[in-house]
PDB file of C-alpha atoms and ligand atoms in Angstrom:
ATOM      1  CA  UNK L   1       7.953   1.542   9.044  1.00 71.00           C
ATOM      2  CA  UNK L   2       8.838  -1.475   7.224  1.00 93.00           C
ATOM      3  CA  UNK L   3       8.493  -2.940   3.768  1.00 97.00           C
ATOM      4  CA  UNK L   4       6.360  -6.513   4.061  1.00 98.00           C
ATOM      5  CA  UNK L   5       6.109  -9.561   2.177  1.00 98.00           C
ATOM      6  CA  UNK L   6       3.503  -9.248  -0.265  1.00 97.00           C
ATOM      7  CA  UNK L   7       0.905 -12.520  -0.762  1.00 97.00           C
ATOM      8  CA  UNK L   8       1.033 -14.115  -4.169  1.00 97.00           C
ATOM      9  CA  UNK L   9      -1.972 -15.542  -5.935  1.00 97.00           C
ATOM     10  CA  UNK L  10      -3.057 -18.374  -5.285  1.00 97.00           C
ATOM     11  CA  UNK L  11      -2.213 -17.811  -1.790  1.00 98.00           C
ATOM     12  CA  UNK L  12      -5.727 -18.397   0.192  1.00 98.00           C
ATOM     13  CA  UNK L  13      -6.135 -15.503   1.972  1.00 98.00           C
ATOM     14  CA  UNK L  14      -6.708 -13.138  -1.515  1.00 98.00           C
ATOM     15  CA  UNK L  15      -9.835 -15.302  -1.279  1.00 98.00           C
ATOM     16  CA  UNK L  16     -10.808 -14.237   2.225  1.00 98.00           C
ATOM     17  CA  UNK L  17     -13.724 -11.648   2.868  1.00 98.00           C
ATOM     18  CA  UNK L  18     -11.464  -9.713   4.893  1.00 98.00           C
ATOM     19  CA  UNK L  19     -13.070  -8.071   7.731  1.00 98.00           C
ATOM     20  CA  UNK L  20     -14.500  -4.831   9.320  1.00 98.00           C
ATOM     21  CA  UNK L  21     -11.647  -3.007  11.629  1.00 98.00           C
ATOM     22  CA  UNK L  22     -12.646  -1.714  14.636  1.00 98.00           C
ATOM     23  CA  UNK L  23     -10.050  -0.675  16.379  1.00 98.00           C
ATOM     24  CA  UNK L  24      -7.980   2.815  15.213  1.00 98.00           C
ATOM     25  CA  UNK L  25      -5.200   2.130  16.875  1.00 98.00           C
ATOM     26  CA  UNK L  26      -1.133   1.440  16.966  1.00 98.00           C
ATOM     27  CA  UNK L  27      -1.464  -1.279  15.078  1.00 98.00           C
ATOM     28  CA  UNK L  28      -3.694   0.177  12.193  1.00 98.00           C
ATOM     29  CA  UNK L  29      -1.182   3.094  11.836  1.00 98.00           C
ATOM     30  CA  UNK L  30       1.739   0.526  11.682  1.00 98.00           C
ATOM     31  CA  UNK L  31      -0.115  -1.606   9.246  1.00 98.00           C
ATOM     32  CA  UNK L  32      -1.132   1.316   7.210  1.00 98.00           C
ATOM     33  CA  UNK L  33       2.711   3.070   7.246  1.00 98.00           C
ATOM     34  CA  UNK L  34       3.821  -0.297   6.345  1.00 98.00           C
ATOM     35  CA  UNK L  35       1.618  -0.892   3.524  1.00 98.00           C
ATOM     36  CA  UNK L  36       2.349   2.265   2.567  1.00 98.00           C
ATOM     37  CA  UNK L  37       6.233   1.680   1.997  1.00 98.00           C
ATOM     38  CA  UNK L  38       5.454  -1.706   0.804  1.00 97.00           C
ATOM     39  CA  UNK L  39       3.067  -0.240  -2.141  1.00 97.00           C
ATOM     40  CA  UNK L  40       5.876   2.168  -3.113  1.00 96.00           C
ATOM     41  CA  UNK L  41       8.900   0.497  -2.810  1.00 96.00           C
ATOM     42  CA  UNK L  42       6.949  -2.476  -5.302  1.00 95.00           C
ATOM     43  CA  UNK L  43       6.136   0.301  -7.836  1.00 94.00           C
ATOM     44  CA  UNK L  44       2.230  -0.502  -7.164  1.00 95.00           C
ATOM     45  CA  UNK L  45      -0.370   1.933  -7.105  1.00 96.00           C
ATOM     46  CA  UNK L  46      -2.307   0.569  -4.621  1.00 97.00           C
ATOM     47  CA  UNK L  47      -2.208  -2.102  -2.180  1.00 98.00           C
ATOM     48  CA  UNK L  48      -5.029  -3.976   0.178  1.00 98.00           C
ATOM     49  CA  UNK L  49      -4.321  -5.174   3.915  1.00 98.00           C
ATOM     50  CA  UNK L  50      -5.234  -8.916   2.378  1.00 98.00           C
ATOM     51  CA  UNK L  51      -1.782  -8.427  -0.341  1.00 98.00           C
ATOM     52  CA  UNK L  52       0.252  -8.753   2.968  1.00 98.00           C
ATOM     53  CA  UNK L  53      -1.604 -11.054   5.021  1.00 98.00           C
ATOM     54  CA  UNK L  54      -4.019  -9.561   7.319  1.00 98.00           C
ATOM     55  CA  UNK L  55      -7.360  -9.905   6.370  1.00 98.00           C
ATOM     56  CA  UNK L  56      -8.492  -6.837   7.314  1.00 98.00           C
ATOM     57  CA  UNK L  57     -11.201  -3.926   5.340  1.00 98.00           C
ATOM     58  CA  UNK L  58      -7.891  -1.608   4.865  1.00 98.00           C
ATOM     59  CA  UNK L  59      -6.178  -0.713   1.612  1.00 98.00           C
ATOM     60  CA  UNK L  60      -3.480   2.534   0.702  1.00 98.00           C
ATOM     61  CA  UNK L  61      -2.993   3.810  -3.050  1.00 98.00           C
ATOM     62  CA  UNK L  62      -1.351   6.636  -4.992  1.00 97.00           C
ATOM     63  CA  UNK L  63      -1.992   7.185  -8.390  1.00 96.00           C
ATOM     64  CA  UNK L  64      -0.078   9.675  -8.719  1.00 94.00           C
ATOM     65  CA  UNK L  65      -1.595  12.808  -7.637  1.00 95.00           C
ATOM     66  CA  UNK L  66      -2.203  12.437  -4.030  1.00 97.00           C
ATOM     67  CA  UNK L  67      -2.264   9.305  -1.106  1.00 98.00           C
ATOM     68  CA  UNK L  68      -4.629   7.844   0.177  1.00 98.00           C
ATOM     69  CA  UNK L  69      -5.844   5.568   3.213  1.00 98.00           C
ATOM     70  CA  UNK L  70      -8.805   4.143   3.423  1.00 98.00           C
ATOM     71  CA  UNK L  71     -10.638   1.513   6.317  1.00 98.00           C
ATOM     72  CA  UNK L  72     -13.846   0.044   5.690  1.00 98.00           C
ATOM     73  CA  UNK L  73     -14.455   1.629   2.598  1.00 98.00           C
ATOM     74  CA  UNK L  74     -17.716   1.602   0.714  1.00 98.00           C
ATOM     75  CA  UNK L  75     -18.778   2.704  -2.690  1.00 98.00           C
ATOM     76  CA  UNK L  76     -21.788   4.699  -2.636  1.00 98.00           C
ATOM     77  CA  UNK L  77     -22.067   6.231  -5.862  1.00 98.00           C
ATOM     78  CA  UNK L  78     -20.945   5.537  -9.537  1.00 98.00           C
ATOM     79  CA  UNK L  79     -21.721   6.772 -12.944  1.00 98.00           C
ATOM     80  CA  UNK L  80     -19.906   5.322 -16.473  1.00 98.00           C
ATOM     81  CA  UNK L  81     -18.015   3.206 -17.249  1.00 98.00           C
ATOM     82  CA  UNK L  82     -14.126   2.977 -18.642  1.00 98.00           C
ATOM     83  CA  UNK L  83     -12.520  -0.703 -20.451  1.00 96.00           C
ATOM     84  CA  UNK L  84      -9.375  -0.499 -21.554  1.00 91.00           C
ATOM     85  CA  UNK L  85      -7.959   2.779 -21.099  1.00 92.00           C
ATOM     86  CA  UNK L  86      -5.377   1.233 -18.717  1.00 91.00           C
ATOM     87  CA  UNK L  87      -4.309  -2.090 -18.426  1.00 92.00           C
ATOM     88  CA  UNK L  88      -5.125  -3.754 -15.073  1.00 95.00           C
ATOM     89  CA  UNK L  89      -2.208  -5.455 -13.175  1.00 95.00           C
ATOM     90  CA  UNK L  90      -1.943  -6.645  -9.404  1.00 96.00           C
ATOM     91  CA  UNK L  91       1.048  -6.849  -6.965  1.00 97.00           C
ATOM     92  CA  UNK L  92       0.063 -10.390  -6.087  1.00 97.00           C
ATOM     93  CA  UNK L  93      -0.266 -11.959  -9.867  1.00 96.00           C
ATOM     94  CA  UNK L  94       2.651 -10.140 -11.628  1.00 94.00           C
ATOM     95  CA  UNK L  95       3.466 -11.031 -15.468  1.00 94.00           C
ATOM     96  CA  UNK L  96      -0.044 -10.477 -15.669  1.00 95.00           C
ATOM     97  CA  UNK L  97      -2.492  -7.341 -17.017  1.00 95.00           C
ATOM     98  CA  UNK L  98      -6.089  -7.603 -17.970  1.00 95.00           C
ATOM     99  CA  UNK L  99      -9.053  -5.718 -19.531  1.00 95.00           C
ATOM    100  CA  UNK L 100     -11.103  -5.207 -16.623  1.00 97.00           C
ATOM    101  CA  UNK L 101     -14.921  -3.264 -17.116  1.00 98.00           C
ATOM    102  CA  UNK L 102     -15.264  -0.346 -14.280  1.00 98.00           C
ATOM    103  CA  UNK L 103     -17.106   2.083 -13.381  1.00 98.00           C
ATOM    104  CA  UNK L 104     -16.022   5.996 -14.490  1.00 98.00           C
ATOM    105  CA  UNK L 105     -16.545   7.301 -11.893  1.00 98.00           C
ATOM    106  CA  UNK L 106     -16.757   6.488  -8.005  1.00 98.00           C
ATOM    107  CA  UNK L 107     -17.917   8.372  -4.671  1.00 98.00           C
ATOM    108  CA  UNK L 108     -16.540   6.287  -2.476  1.00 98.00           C
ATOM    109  CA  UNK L 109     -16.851   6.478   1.484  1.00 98.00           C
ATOM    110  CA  UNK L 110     -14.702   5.099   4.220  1.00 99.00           C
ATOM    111  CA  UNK L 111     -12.661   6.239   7.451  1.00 98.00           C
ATOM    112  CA  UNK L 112      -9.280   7.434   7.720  1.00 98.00           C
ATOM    113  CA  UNK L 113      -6.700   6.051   9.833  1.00 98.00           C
ATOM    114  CA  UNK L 114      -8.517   7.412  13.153  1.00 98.00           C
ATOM    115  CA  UNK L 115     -11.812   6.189  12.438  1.00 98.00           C
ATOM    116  CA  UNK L 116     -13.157   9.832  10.863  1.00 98.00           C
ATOM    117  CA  UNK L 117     -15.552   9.118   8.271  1.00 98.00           C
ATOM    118  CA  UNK L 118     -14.964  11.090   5.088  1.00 98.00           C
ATOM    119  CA  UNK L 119     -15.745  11.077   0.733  1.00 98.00           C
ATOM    120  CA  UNK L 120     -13.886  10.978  -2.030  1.00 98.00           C
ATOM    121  CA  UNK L 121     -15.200  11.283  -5.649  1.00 98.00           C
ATOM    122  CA  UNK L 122     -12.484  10.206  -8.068  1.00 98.00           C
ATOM    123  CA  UNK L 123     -12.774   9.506 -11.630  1.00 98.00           C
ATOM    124  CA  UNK L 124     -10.630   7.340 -14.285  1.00 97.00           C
ATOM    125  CA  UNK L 125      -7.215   5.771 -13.014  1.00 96.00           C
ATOM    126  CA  UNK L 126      -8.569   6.173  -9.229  1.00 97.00           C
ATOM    127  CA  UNK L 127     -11.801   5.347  -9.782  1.00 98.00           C
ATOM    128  CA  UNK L 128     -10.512   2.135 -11.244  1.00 98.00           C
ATOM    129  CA  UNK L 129      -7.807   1.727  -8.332  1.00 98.00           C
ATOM    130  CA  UNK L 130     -10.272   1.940  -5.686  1.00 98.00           C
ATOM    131  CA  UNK L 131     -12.655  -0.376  -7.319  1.00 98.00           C
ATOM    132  CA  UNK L 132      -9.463  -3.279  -7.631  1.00 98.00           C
ATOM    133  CA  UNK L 133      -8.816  -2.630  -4.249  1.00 98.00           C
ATOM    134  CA  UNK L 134     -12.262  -3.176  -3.047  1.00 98.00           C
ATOM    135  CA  UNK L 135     -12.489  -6.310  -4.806  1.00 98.00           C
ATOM    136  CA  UNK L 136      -9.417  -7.279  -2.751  1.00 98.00           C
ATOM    137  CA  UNK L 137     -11.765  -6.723   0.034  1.00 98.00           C
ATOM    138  CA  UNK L 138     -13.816  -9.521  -0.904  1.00 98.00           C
ATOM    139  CA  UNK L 139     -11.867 -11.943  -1.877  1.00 98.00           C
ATOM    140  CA  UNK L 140     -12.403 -11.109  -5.841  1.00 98.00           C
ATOM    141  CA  UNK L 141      -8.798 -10.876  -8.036  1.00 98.00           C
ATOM    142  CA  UNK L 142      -8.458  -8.885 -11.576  1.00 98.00           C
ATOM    143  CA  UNK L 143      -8.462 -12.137 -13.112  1.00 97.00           C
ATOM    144  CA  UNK L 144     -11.777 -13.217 -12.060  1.00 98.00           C
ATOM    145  CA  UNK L 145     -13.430 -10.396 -13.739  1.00 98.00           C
ATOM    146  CA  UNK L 146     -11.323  -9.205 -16.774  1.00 97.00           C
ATOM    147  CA  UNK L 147     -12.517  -9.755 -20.106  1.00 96.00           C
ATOM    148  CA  UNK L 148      -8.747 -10.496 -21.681  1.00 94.00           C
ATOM    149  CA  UNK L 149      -5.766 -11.409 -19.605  1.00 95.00           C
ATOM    150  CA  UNK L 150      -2.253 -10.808 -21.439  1.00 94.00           C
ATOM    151  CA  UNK L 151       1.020 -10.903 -20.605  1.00 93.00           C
ATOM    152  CA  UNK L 152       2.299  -7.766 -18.716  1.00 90.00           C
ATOM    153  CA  UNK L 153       4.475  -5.735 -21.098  1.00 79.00           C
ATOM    154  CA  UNK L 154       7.110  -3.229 -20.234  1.00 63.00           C
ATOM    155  CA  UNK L 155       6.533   0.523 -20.315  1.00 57.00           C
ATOM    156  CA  UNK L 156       2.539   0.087 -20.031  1.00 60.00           C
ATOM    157  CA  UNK L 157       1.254   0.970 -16.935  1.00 60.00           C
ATOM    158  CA  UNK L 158      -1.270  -0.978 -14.498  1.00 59.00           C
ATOM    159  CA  UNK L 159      -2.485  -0.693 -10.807  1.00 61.00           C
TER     160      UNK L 159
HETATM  161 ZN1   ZN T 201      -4.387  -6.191  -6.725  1.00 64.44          ZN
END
């Protein structure tokens, strides 16, 4: 496992729509331990395969209450919505937070690290996550879509 060098806005590739993996192999479980490590050892709480270079439908987080990994994910379901209940931040455009409009709630589906399909309902701070994340999917940053970008301030906490 190793910690990599995350991409920094305006770096091109956060613009990429990365693309579909289809191979579950070595080098998915080494890219996924790796983001893994990388994600914690930068404080984040979540991290897409585009944030260290490879353009690729991958991302990890951890909120807090349990980790997760998640290739090719799709959203299939949402209800509500949540504002600014948490500011938004990003490991690639730090000094930054945002108000950013999300859904509630998310059912979101995608396959684990061996290619197993499986759901995961999350509300709130992971609902939020996984939406960020996706957008890293497709090329889309916080700051695209927030409603109020600020300077990041100490002791408040972002994804
Ligand atoms: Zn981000």
């Amino acid at each position: 496992m190793a910690i990599r060098n995350i991409v920094n806005h305006p770096d091109p590739i956060l613009r990429e729509k990365a693309i579909q993996v289809t191979k579950f192999n070595s080098n998915l479980h080494k890219l996924l331990d790796d983001m893994k490590d990388t994600m914690y050892a930068a404080n984040g709480v979540g991290i897409a395969a585009p944030q260290v270079g490879i353009s690729k439908r991958v991302f990890v987080m951890d909120c807090g209450d349990f980790y997760v990994e998640a290739i090719n994910p799709e959203i299939i379901e949402f209800s509500g919505e949540q504002f600014d209940n948490y500011p938004e931040g990003c490991l690639s455009i730090p000094g930054l937070h945002g108000d950013v409009r999300r859904h509630m709630v998310v059912k979101m589906r995608a396959q684990d690290r061996d290619g197993n399909l499986y759901e995961l309902e999350v509300d709130d701070l992971e609902a939020r996550c996984i939406q960020h994340e996706l957008d890293h999917l497709n090329g889309v940053l916080f700051i695209d879509i927030a409603e109020k970008v600020y300077p990041a301030t100490e002791g408040k906490e972002g994804v």
